[in-house]
Amino acid sequence: MDFFDRFAVPHPSFLIYASMVGIGLTMIAIVLGITYFKKWGYLWREWITTVDHKRIGIMYLLVALLMLFRGGVDAVMMRYQLSMPDNTFLDSQHYNEVFTTHGIVMILFMAMPFITFFFNYLIPLQIGARDVAFPRLNALSFWLFFMGMGLFNISFIVGGSPDAGWTSYFPLANNEFSPSVGTNYYMIAIQIAGLGTMISGINFITTILKMRAPGMKLMKMPMFTWSAFIANVIVVFAFPVLTVLLALGTMDRLFGTNFFTTDNGGMDMLWANLFWVWGHPEVYILILPAFGLYSEIIATFARRNLYGYKSMVVSMVVISVFSFLVWTHHFFTMGQGAFTNSIFSITTMAIAIPTGVKIFNWLFTLWKGKIIFTTPMLYSMLFIPLFTLGGVTGVMLAMSAADYQYHNTMFLVAHFHNVIIPGVVYAMIAGLTFYWPKMFGFMLNERIGKWTAWLMSVGFVLAFIPMYITGLDGQARRMYTYSESTGFSMLNMVSFIGAGIMAISFALLVYNIYYSIRYASRDIGNDPWDARSLEWATHTPVPEYNFAITPQVASTQAFWDAKKNGHELFKGKIEKIHMPNNSGWPFILGCIFFVFGFAMVFSIWPLAIVTLIGILGCLVYRSFEKDHGRYISVEEIEETEAKLRGAKK
């Protein structure tokens, strides 16, 4: 029994047991449903083994929506715990576990797959390509990410969740202060998922540099593609730091090394420095693609070309450089000295300048535009004032002397959410609504969508503005309770009500999807928004090969110019198209990584060695495999084009 005891949750509760039962019943229902409807073969052929960038993108989307629910439940639990003084809904241990997993789930397992969904689905379409540069590697990226996500999420029912905070600072994260395997899950699951993200970065950079349509110079790329390119450059530079950091942390915990100890030559502040060398660029990995989506949406519904195209590109490049020069502002109070603090204070405030350029460019795009207030445009309009407020409080936090008052208070929590929710979450929902008809052939209901946007914004203001006040009054973050005498209770209750309203808005988003699936018209054409870039020039639904004829690009708004100015996008005749074959290799390798990670978490060394050999074996097999893909014949293409209405010949 000792062997099985090691897998037990060290701090069980009714909520954890209820979750175990719920997860078990859900898994049984899914397996029975797939078996009853005889869909195992379909799932294997069309989804699990797919290398189609569009299907891989949709799988990222499904994970992101699932993790949005998971992280949202954590958020509501935390707000309820703090809604009244001396609340006993969560004890200190479970509160630590909840806020740790909330941070990781929302940033790495919700926001990252959401933007990677847009990378996958849109980049090849926007640049006129058939697929990404390395389709099979793209599938491997997803399955590594998925298995890392899965490994992290089983922690709270097998072995216990990590509880050292989403930053997992040492020495708190070492074996003395975090003796359970929860922090092992943190170290190893994020390494596996991060490896997939790093591979994606290389893939998308190569795709954008080498596979653009004829005529599409770098300065003619759509703004989202530019933002994706710069974000993936940051990924390639930042994620190796995270991978090395987590490897060193794993060695400290499993093998007794002293990289982050407070004695024996270790340096605990090394963890904080390396974490934020990755962590702050990570914020811009999330926000820059969101800026790209807003640029596409605002230009479309203002019925104007994006104002200041070149300055938008330059501002993103400047932001990407500065993102690596500000990490110390995360620990102004940790004793590195006034001179160092001053340098990083200046660089932190300076990064607001290129961000401000983008805000003004969006406003100038709206100026004298013929604005159409669709749901995506409404999210974009709500984003501008809410995000600007978050940016202003960021400049306040950039003042190193004042940061001694703000640091580790709810003011900081309010600032971060004030940037990420309007900046990233609103963009993801706006982009999802905008591109939904291209993906699925019908539009989400506009009336329900606008109700969702307004409810979300009201809930957001109620949830996070009070935190600025309680933070300035001294309420510390990461504290699971407080006394009545502090005077925080009323504003914390307001925050809980706001969180509840936001939860209702997300439920309304789910209802909108259900309602639209049932009742939305399927007769919407290929371009229901009267949009501007190449992804709208192909059919809905998008065929496997994306474009029957490779488009010819002459401007930054290629499709708009084709519609309004008569530029011919598709020249020449249909020819056979080379496409990659599906493969089960990425999924199998991902599964082996999952088992390897589980073995490492629990120090089951024989299993770890066997699975490591399996990983190397898969890599060797792929190295010698000969798979030259396949061709889609001209006849097949013409038949598909005719079926989708409107073949270009």
XYZ file of C-alpha atoms in Angstrom:
649
model
C 0.000 0.000 0.000
C 2.957 2.357 0.502
C 3.356 2.530 -3.276
C -0.242 3.707 -3.752
C -0.176 6.055 -0.739
C 2.293 8.265 -2.577
C -0.436 9.087 -5.141
C -2.939 10.218 -2.508
C -3.870 13.892 -2.213
C -2.034 15.168 0.900
C -4.745 17.703 1.843
C -8.109 16.190 0.831
C -11.404 18.036 1.140
C -15.018 17.646 0.079
C -14.405 19.867 -2.983
C -11.517 17.675 -4.151
C -13.485 14.467 -3.662
C -16.456 15.989 -5.503
C -14.106 16.987 -8.337
C -12.755 13.439 -8.515
C -16.265 12.049 -8.856
C -17.233 14.694 -11.410
C -14.127 14.099 -13.541
C -14.600 10.344 -13.375
C -18.259 10.492 -14.416
C -17.467 12.976 -17.202
C -14.726 10.740 -18.612
C -17.001 7.694 -18.498
C -19.769 9.658 -20.252
C -17.369 10.829 -22.985
C -16.037 7.318 -23.619
C -19.544 5.827 -23.677
C -20.788 8.589 -25.977
C -17.943 8.160 -28.477
C -18.413 4.394 -28.406
C -22.203 4.588 -28.780
C -21.988 6.896 -31.787
C -19.042 4.888 -33.228
C -16.771 7.920 -33.523
C -13.416 6.444 -32.462
C -12.313 5.946 -36.069
C -13.496 9.427 -37.036
C -11.603 11.022 -34.126
C -8.417 9.138 -35.005
C -8.530 9.910 -38.735
C -9.801 13.477 -38.666
C -8.491 14.962 -35.424
C -5.948 12.956 -33.427
C -3.700 12.278 -36.437
C -4.416 15.508 -38.312
C -1.650 17.850 -39.465
C -4.087 20.426 -40.907
C -3.316 23.795 -39.314
C -7.027 24.652 -39.121
C -8.009 21.520 -37.187
C -4.999 21.863 -34.903
C -6.060 25.451 -34.270
C -9.574 24.364 -33.325
C -8.136 21.800 -30.874
C -6.129 24.608 -29.242
C -9.380 26.582 -29.030
C -11.213 23.726 -27.290
C -8.419 23.429 -24.712
C -8.439 27.193 -24.148
C -12.197 27.281 -23.530
C -11.977 24.295 -21.172
C -9.161 25.939 -19.211
C -11.068 29.238 -19.148
C -13.789 27.381 -17.256
C -11.249 25.668 -14.979
C -9.416 28.887 -14.149
C -12.679 30.793 -13.824
C -13.939 28.378 -11.158
C -10.694 28.966 -9.229
C -11.213 32.733 -9.505
C -14.792 32.611 -8.187
C -13.676 30.382 -5.299
C -10.970 32.892 -4.325
C -13.320 35.863 -4.545
C -15.924 34.052 -2.432
C -13.293 33.167 0.176
C -12.339 36.855 0.452
C -15.872 38.221 0.199
C -16.287 38.232 3.987
C -13.873 38.365 6.950
C -12.771 35.158 8.672
C -14.401 33.022 5.972
C -13.765 29.272 6.283
C -14.822 28.191 2.778
C -11.140 27.517 1.956
C -8.384 26.933 4.481
C -4.930 28.402 3.952
C -3.533 25.302 2.218
C -6.339 25.004 -0.294
C -6.309 28.745 -0.947
C -2.582 28.504 -1.744
C -3.276 25.650 -4.163
C -6.159 27.496 -5.819
C -4.308 30.761 -6.479
C -1.243 28.860 -7.683
C -3.180 26.794 -10.211
C -5.364 29.765 -11.211
C -2.333 31.758 -12.343
C -0.710 28.917 -14.295
C -3.945 27.715 -15.872
C -5.045 31.162 -17.023
C -1.695 32.288 -18.425
C -0.121 29.117 -19.811
C -3.099 26.836 -20.397
C -5.842 29.321 -21.361
C -4.308 32.475 -22.843
C -1.401 30.739 -24.614
C -3.530 28.134 -26.446
C -6.061 30.843 -27.297
C -3.451 32.924 -29.132
C -1.895 29.762 -30.606
C -5.335 28.924 -31.986
C -5.287 32.223 -33.874
C -1.682 31.640 -34.989
C -2.591 28.246 -36.392
C -5.856 29.149 -38.032
C -5.020 32.581 -39.417
C -1.330 32.846 -40.319
C -1.376 30.504 -43.358
C -4.668 32.018 -44.539
C -3.495 35.604 -44.116
C -0.244 35.034 -46.025
C -1.833 32.902 -48.769
C -0.112 29.614 -47.785
C -1.373 26.017 -47.973
C -0.280 25.147 -44.427
C 2.495 25.919 -41.951
C 6.130 25.221 -42.855
C 6.344 22.033 -40.743
C 2.858 20.467 -40.471
C 3.883 17.357 -38.520
C 5.945 19.435 -36.114
C 2.876 21.606 -35.655
C 0.878 18.545 -34.574
C 3.680 17.555 -32.189
C 3.603 21.070 -30.697
C -0.077 20.669 -29.903
C 0.217 17.216 -28.382
C 3.193 18.225 -26.212
C 1.239 21.239 -25.012
C -1.884 19.116 -24.454
C -0.029 16.450 -22.476
C 1.713 19.071 -20.345
C -1.654 20.682 -19.660
C -3.190 17.308 -18.802
C -0.320 16.382 -16.494
C -0.618 19.661 -14.609
C -4.385 19.342 -14.216
C -4.392 15.841 -12.751
C -2.248 17.096 -9.868
C -5.168 18.114 -7.671
C -6.618 14.594 -7.713
C -3.360 12.571 -7.892
C -0.627 13.642 -5.497
C -1.759 17.194 -4.749
C -1.653 20.584 -6.476
C 1.356 22.927 -6.461
C 1.032 25.492 -3.692
C 4.076 27.795 -3.922
C 2.389 30.463 -6.057
C 2.286 30.703 -9.850
C 5.834 32.137 -9.730
C 6.978 29.251 -7.476
C 9.756 31.276 -5.830
C 12.550 29.441 -4.063
C 13.184 28.641 -1.216
C 9.390 28.335 -0.783
C 9.334 25.847 -3.683
C 12.099 23.609 -2.352
C 11.511 20.255 -0.676
C 11.687 21.696 2.838
C 8.779 24.111 2.433
C 6.894 22.305 -0.380
C 7.319 18.609 0.456
C 4.438 17.284 -1.682
C 4.805 16.372 -5.356
C 2.662 19.370 -6.358
C 5.678 21.509 -7.202
C 7.156 18.586 -9.169
C 4.038 18.733 -11.339
C 4.677 22.462 -11.807
C 8.306 21.957 -12.867
C 7.777 19.042 -15.260
C 4.313 19.686 -16.764
C 5.214 23.251 -17.722
C 8.496 22.033 -19.245
C 6.608 19.620 -21.511
C 4.001 22.211 -22.521
C 6.684 24.881 -22.960
C 8.652 22.628 -25.291
C 5.598 22.463 -27.552
C 5.254 26.256 -27.466
C 8.920 26.760 -28.328
C 8.614 24.419 -31.319
C 5.539 26.367 -32.449
C 7.514 29.598 -32.323
C 10.151 28.235 -34.708
C 7.447 26.849 -36.996
C 5.480 30.091 -37.293
C 8.579 32.245 -37.828
C 9.638 29.948 -40.678
C 6.121 29.956 -42.124
C 5.907 33.759 -42.189
C 9.411 34.283 -43.569
C 9.326 31.590 -46.263
C 5.730 30.911 -47.328
C 4.123 34.286 -48.078
C 2.112 34.653 -51.274
C 3.752 36.313 -54.308
C 3.856 40.078 -53.860
C 3.443 39.994 -50.067
C 6.556 41.769 -48.865
C 7.093 42.046 -45.112
C 5.609 45.542 -45.103
C 2.493 44.280 -46.885
C 1.625 41.650 -44.294
C -1.639 42.004 -42.339
C -1.149 43.513 -38.904
C -2.134 40.314 -37.108
C 0.560 38.401 -39.010
C 3.099 41.056 -38.006
C 2.037 40.776 -34.365
C 2.220 36.974 -34.548
C 5.689 37.122 -36.105
C 7.057 39.407 -33.385
C 5.352 37.408 -30.607
C 6.926 34.190 -31.893
C 10.356 35.810 -32.062
C 9.876 36.616 -28.361
C 8.804 32.983 -27.776
C 12.017 31.679 -29.348
C 14.160 33.936 -27.147
C 12.157 33.707 -23.888
C 10.955 30.103 -23.630
C 14.446 28.533 -23.617
C 15.055 30.529 -20.420
C 11.931 28.999 -18.872
C 12.947 25.510 -19.995
C 16.407 25.818 -18.423
C 14.945 27.392 -15.281
C 12.452 24.567 -14.772
C 15.134 21.958 -15.480
C 17.332 23.478 -12.766
C 14.377 23.620 -10.371
C 13.600 19.955 -11.116
C 17.211 19.030 -10.365
C 17.068 20.879 -7.037
C 13.914 19.027 -6.025
C 14.646 15.537 -7.382
C 18.427 15.237 -7.291
C 19.489 17.494 -4.428
C 21.419 20.113 -6.402
C 21.829 23.628 -5.001
C 21.025 26.075 -7.791
C 18.345 27.941 -5.816
C 19.163 27.099 -2.203
C 20.105 29.751 0.356
C 23.359 27.953 1.230
C 25.945 25.626 -0.349
C 26.611 28.120 -3.130
C 22.992 28.436 -4.249
C 21.171 31.682 -4.997
C 17.427 31.871 -4.458
C 17.193 35.230 -6.255
C 18.537 33.540 -9.389
C 15.111 31.894 -9.728
C 13.298 35.249 -9.464
C 15.570 36.831 -12.071
C 15.352 33.994 -14.590
C 11.618 33.565 -14.045
C 10.909 37.185 -14.901
C 13.414 37.232 -17.768
C 10.862 34.825 -19.248
C 7.776 36.065 -17.404
C 7.614 39.664 -18.560
C 8.197 38.902 -22.249
C 5.450 36.301 -21.795
C 3.029 39.170 -21.104
C 3.879 40.619 -24.523
C 3.665 37.196 -26.172
C 0.020 37.389 -25.094
C -0.692 41.079 -25.680
C 0.924 41.653 -29.081
C -1.273 39.128 -30.961
C -4.243 40.677 -29.144
C -3.176 44.069 -30.513
C -3.013 42.469 -33.957
C -6.578 41.176 -33.634
C -7.831 44.582 -32.509
C -6.100 46.148 -35.521
C -7.879 43.762 -37.903
C -11.263 44.290 -36.239
C -11.066 48.092 -35.892
C -9.965 48.579 -39.524
C -12.760 46.282 -40.731
C -15.585 47.971 -38.844
C -14.301 51.536 -39.184
C -14.267 50.879 -42.947
C -10.818 52.470 -43.165
C -7.252 51.318 -43.685
C -5.390 51.025 -40.412
C -3.850 54.404 -39.586
C -0.048 54.481 -39.265
C 0.805 50.991 -40.546
C 4.583 51.527 -40.353
C 4.442 53.104 -36.903
C 2.335 50.170 -35.694
C 5.003 47.734 -36.876
C 7.858 49.780 -35.413
C 6.033 50.152 -32.080
C 5.635 46.372 -31.806
C 9.321 45.839 -32.561
C 10.245 48.404 -29.878
C 7.876 46.744 -27.380
C 9.464 43.353 -28.091
C 12.969 44.729 -27.397
C 11.920 46.562 -24.223
C 10.069 43.470 -22.970
C 13.480 41.919 -22.192
C 14.746 45.039 -20.385
C 12.179 45.483 -17.600
C 12.117 42.236 -15.606
C 13.555 43.679 -12.376
C 10.462 45.831 -11.803
C 8.818 42.652 -10.486
C 11.045 42.788 -7.410
C 11.961 46.429 -6.766
C 11.589 45.682 -3.041
C 14.024 42.737 -2.945
C 17.189 44.700 -2.295
C 19.079 45.183 -5.573
C 19.810 48.847 -4.868
C 18.595 52.290 -5.909
C 20.739 52.554 -9.063
C 19.496 49.256 -10.525
C 15.921 50.106 -9.565
C 16.220 53.493 -11.299
C 17.396 51.939 -14.586
C 14.578 49.425 -14.668
C 12.083 52.064 -13.571
C 13.014 54.162 -16.623
C 12.803 51.233 -19.062
C 9.435 50.208 -17.595
C 7.965 53.667 -18.048
C 9.502 53.910 -21.547
C 7.620 50.847 -22.766
C 4.400 52.843 -22.337
C 5.438 55.094 -25.258
C 5.166 52.558 -28.128
C 2.014 51.183 -26.484
C 0.559 54.689 -26.503
C 1.416 54.983 -30.199
C -0.822 51.992 -30.891
C -3.706 53.439 -28.852
C -3.556 56.705 -30.810
C -3.328 54.864 -34.132
C -6.516 52.959 -33.327
C -8.233 56.210 -32.360
C -7.092 57.890 -35.586
C -8.376 54.879 -37.541
C -11.775 55.466 -35.938
C -11.628 59.204 -36.644
C -14.038 59.961 -39.527
C -14.545 56.229 -40.036
C -17.953 54.755 -40.878
C -18.110 52.749 -37.652
C -20.302 49.657 -37.459
C -20.920 48.471 -33.899
C -20.800 44.718 -34.215
C -19.948 42.513 -31.223
C -16.216 42.301 -32.110
C -16.111 46.101 -32.510
C -17.862 46.578 -29.162
C -15.194 44.512 -27.404
C -12.538 46.604 -29.178
C -14.131 49.862 -28.050
C -14.463 48.646 -24.453
C -10.837 47.519 -24.545
C -9.385 50.981 -25.213
C -10.449 52.814 -21.994
C -10.164 49.768 -19.728
C -6.705 48.827 -21.005
C -5.542 52.443 -20.796
C -6.514 52.486 -17.109
C -4.425 49.363 -16.581
C -1.520 50.984 -18.416
C -1.681 54.102 -16.244
C -1.534 52.023 -13.067
C 1.404 50.180 -14.635
C 3.301 53.456 -14.866
C 2.492 54.014 -11.184
C 3.993 50.617 -10.365
C 7.048 51.491 -12.482
C 8.078 54.135 -9.928
C 10.437 52.087 -7.794
C 10.123 54.237 -4.661
C 6.308 54.158 -4.764
C 6.392 50.424 -5.445
C 7.266 49.829 -1.795
C 3.655 50.851 -1.087
C 2.041 48.959 -3.975
C 4.068 45.753 -4.065
C 2.432 42.529 -2.877
C -0.918 44.245 -2.389
C -4.230 43.836 -4.168
C -3.340 46.988 -6.127
C -0.881 44.881 -8.105
C -3.486 42.136 -8.636
C -5.934 44.754 -9.934
C -3.328 46.216 -12.316
C -2.378 42.867 -13.816
C -5.987 41.833 -14.438
C -6.762 45.350 -15.691
C -4.199 44.780 -18.444
C -4.731 41.094 -19.234
C -8.538 40.869 -19.231
C -9.335 43.830 -21.553
C -6.039 43.374 -23.400
C -6.081 39.615 -23.981
C -9.401 38.037 -22.954
C -11.522 40.683 -24.707
C -9.358 40.305 -27.829
C -9.716 36.527 -27.764
C -13.523 36.725 -27.517
C -13.700 39.512 -30.119
C -11.459 37.519 -32.454
C -13.420 34.325 -31.821
C -16.680 36.106 -32.675
C -15.079 37.742 -35.731
C -13.642 34.528 -37.166
C -16.388 32.145 -36.029
C -18.266 32.321 -39.367
C -15.074 31.558 -41.300
C -14.451 28.488 -39.145
C -17.950 27.062 -38.802
C -20.105 28.608 -41.514
C -22.525 30.546 -39.296
C -22.380 33.668 -37.149
C -22.818 33.974 -33.405
C -25.920 35.860 -32.336
C -25.187 39.602 -32.229
C -27.751 40.491 -29.575
C -26.518 37.861 -27.124
C -22.914 38.775 -27.977
C -23.441 42.434 -27.063
C -25.170 41.517 -23.805
C -22.159 39.322 -23.037
C -19.705 42.165 -23.692
C -21.567 44.660 -21.501
C -22.120 42.176 -18.668
C -18.459 41.189 -18.765
C -17.368 44.827 -18.594
C -19.702 45.713 -15.727
C -18.514 42.621 -13.852
C -14.898 43.456 -14.613
C -15.178 47.002 -13.208
C -16.950 45.774 -10.071
C -14.467 42.928 -9.575
C -11.171 44.780 -9.958
C -11.569 48.523 -9.337
C -12.254 47.897 -5.604
C -8.952 46.000 -5.416
C -7.052 49.194 -6.212
C -8.623 50.775 -3.139
C -8.125 47.848 -0.749
C -4.573 47.452 -2.045
C -3.731 51.069 -1.301
C -5.317 50.545 2.125
C -2.917 47.667 2.740
C -4.703 44.446 1.810
C -1.963 41.980 0.894
C -2.379 39.543 -1.964
C -2.061 35.778 -1.375
C -3.683 36.142 2.075
C -6.559 33.725 2.506
C -8.416 35.656 5.211
C -8.611 38.970 7.065
C -10.328 40.334 10.148
C -13.405 42.558 10.351
C -11.333 45.385 11.828
C -9.388 45.885 8.574
C -12.453 47.378 6.877
C -11.905 45.415 3.658
C -15.122 43.411 3.776
C -17.516 45.690 1.870
C -15.233 46.241 -1.141
C -14.306 42.565 -1.220
C -17.988 41.684 -1.360
C -18.366 44.084 -4.297
C -15.449 42.278 -5.972
C -17.155 38.934 -5.445
C -20.385 40.259 -6.970
C -18.366 41.504 -9.951
C -16.711 38.099 -10.334
C -20.172 36.503 -10.252
C -21.398 38.825 -13.015
C -18.338 37.941 -15.106
C -19.109 34.244 -14.571
C -22.649 34.888 -15.838
C -21.232 36.622 -18.924
C -19.048 33.600 -19.728
C -22.079 31.336 -19.283
C -23.897 33.628 -21.715
C -21.044 33.157 -24.207
C -21.528 29.386 -23.979
C -25.284 29.840 -24.415
C -24.634 32.012 -27.475
C -22.660 29.193 -29.074
C -25.459 26.718 -28.303
C -28.173 29.099 -29.551
C -26.287 29.937 -32.745
C -25.595 26.281 -33.531
C -29.337 25.650 -33.381
C -30.798 28.761 -34.977
C -28.189 30.770 -36.917
C -28.452 31.005 -40.705
C -25.943 28.976 -42.702
C -26.359 31.176 -45.773
C -23.754 33.837 -44.920
C -21.359 33.707 -47.868
C -17.585 33.774 -47.617
C -17.217 37.349 -46.332
C -20.066 38.229 -43.938
C -18.192 41.162 -42.309
C -17.023 42.789 -45.597
C -13.473 42.317 -44.329
C -10.086 43.285 -45.736
C -7.451 40.507 -45.639
C -6.827 37.249 -47.501
C -8.444 34.803 -45.080
C -11.834 36.121 -46.233
C -10.997 35.570 -49.909
C -11.309 31.798 -49.660
C -14.401 29.667 -49.147
C -16.438 29.040 -46.032
C -15.807 26.396 -44.808
C -12.141 26.653 -45.760
C -11.027 23.710 -47.937
C -8.087 21.560 -46.887
C -5.747 23.308 -49.338
C -6.931 26.840 -48.335
C -6.676 28.384 -51.830
C -7.217 26.602 -55.150
C -4.896 29.173 -56.758
C -2.196 31.008 -54.812
C -3.256 34.671 -54.426
C -1.243 37.580 -55.860
C -0.849 40.378 -53.319
C -0.357 44.081 -54.116
C -1.124 45.873 -50.810
C -1.594 45.509 -47.055
C -5.376 45.216 -47.624
C -5.252 42.688 -50.472
C -8.819 41.401 -50.355
C -10.311 44.873 -49.819
C -8.431 46.200 -52.846
C -9.614 43.244 -54.900
C -13.236 44.014 -53.976
C -13.149 47.794 -54.249
C -10.410 48.514 -56.785
C -10.656 45.512 -59.086
C -7.227 44.040 -58.294
C -7.129 40.430 -59.508
C -6.158 38.159 -56.606
C -6.228 34.787 -58.321
C -4.332 34.569 -61.613
C -3.480 31.474 -63.591
C -5.078 28.060 -63.633
C -5.697 25.353 -61.066
C -2.826 22.890 -60.693
C -2.375 19.823 -58.503
C -1.568 20.693 -54.879
C 0.949 18.958 -52.639
C -0.295 18.322 -49.089
C 1.188 16.453 -46.092
C -0.152 13.100 -44.894
C -1.771 12.657 -41.498
C 0.364 10.984 -38.837
C -0.179 9.301 -35.482
C 3.482 9.857 -34.550
C 2.966 13.245 -32.805
C 0.146 11.877 -30.632
C 2.088 8.748 -29.677
C 5.184 10.781 -28.807
C 3.019 13.157 -26.762
C 1.543 10.226 -24.803
C 5.031 8.902 -24.048
C 6.042 12.372 -22.810
C 2.988 12.354 -20.516
C 3.978 9.034 -18.947
C 7.607 10.183 -18.698
C 6.479 13.345 -16.908
C 4.283 11.383 -14.505
C 7.164 9.029 -13.720
C 9.459 11.988 -13.042
C 6.903 13.665 -10.767
C 6.742 10.587 -8.521
C 10.401 9.534 -9.011
C 9.431 6.193 -10.562
C 12.853 5.765 -12.153
C 12.418 2.467 -14.050
C 9.334 3.866 -15.833
C 11.118 7.166 -16.483
C 14.040 5.341 -18.121
C 11.757 3.160 -20.274
C 9.722 6.155 -21.501
C 12.892 8.185 -22.153
C 14.069 5.341 -24.392
C 10.628 5.419 -26.046
C 10.988 9.166 -26.729
C 14.408 8.666 -28.301
C 13.032 5.725 -30.297
C 10.221 7.889 -31.716
C 12.721 10.556 -32.738
C 14.949 7.972 -34.434
C 11.919 6.467 -36.220
C 10.895 9.882 -37.532
C 14.451 10.595 -38.693
C 14.406 7.558 -40.985
C 10.745 7.678 -42.015
C 10.144 8.476 -45.677
C 6.870 10.310 -46.147
C 6.721 12.674 -49.115
C 3.072 13.613 -48.686
C 0.410 13.384 -51.372
C -1.116 15.382 -54.204
C -4.688 16.585 -54.582
C -5.565 16.246 -58.254
C -6.953 19.051 -60.402
C -10.218 17.122 -60.737
C -10.621 16.866 -56.962
C -9.906 20.567 -56.537
C -12.394 21.572 -59.225
C -15.036 19.325 -57.703
C -14.442 20.831 -54.261
C -14.491 24.383 -55.631
C -17.745 23.741 -57.465
C -19.276 22.277 -54.325
C -18.182 25.300 -52.276
C -19.631 27.668 -54.903
C -17.516 30.049 -56.892
C -14.390 28.367 -58.236
C -11.721 30.792 -59.402
C -10.341 29.607 -62.744
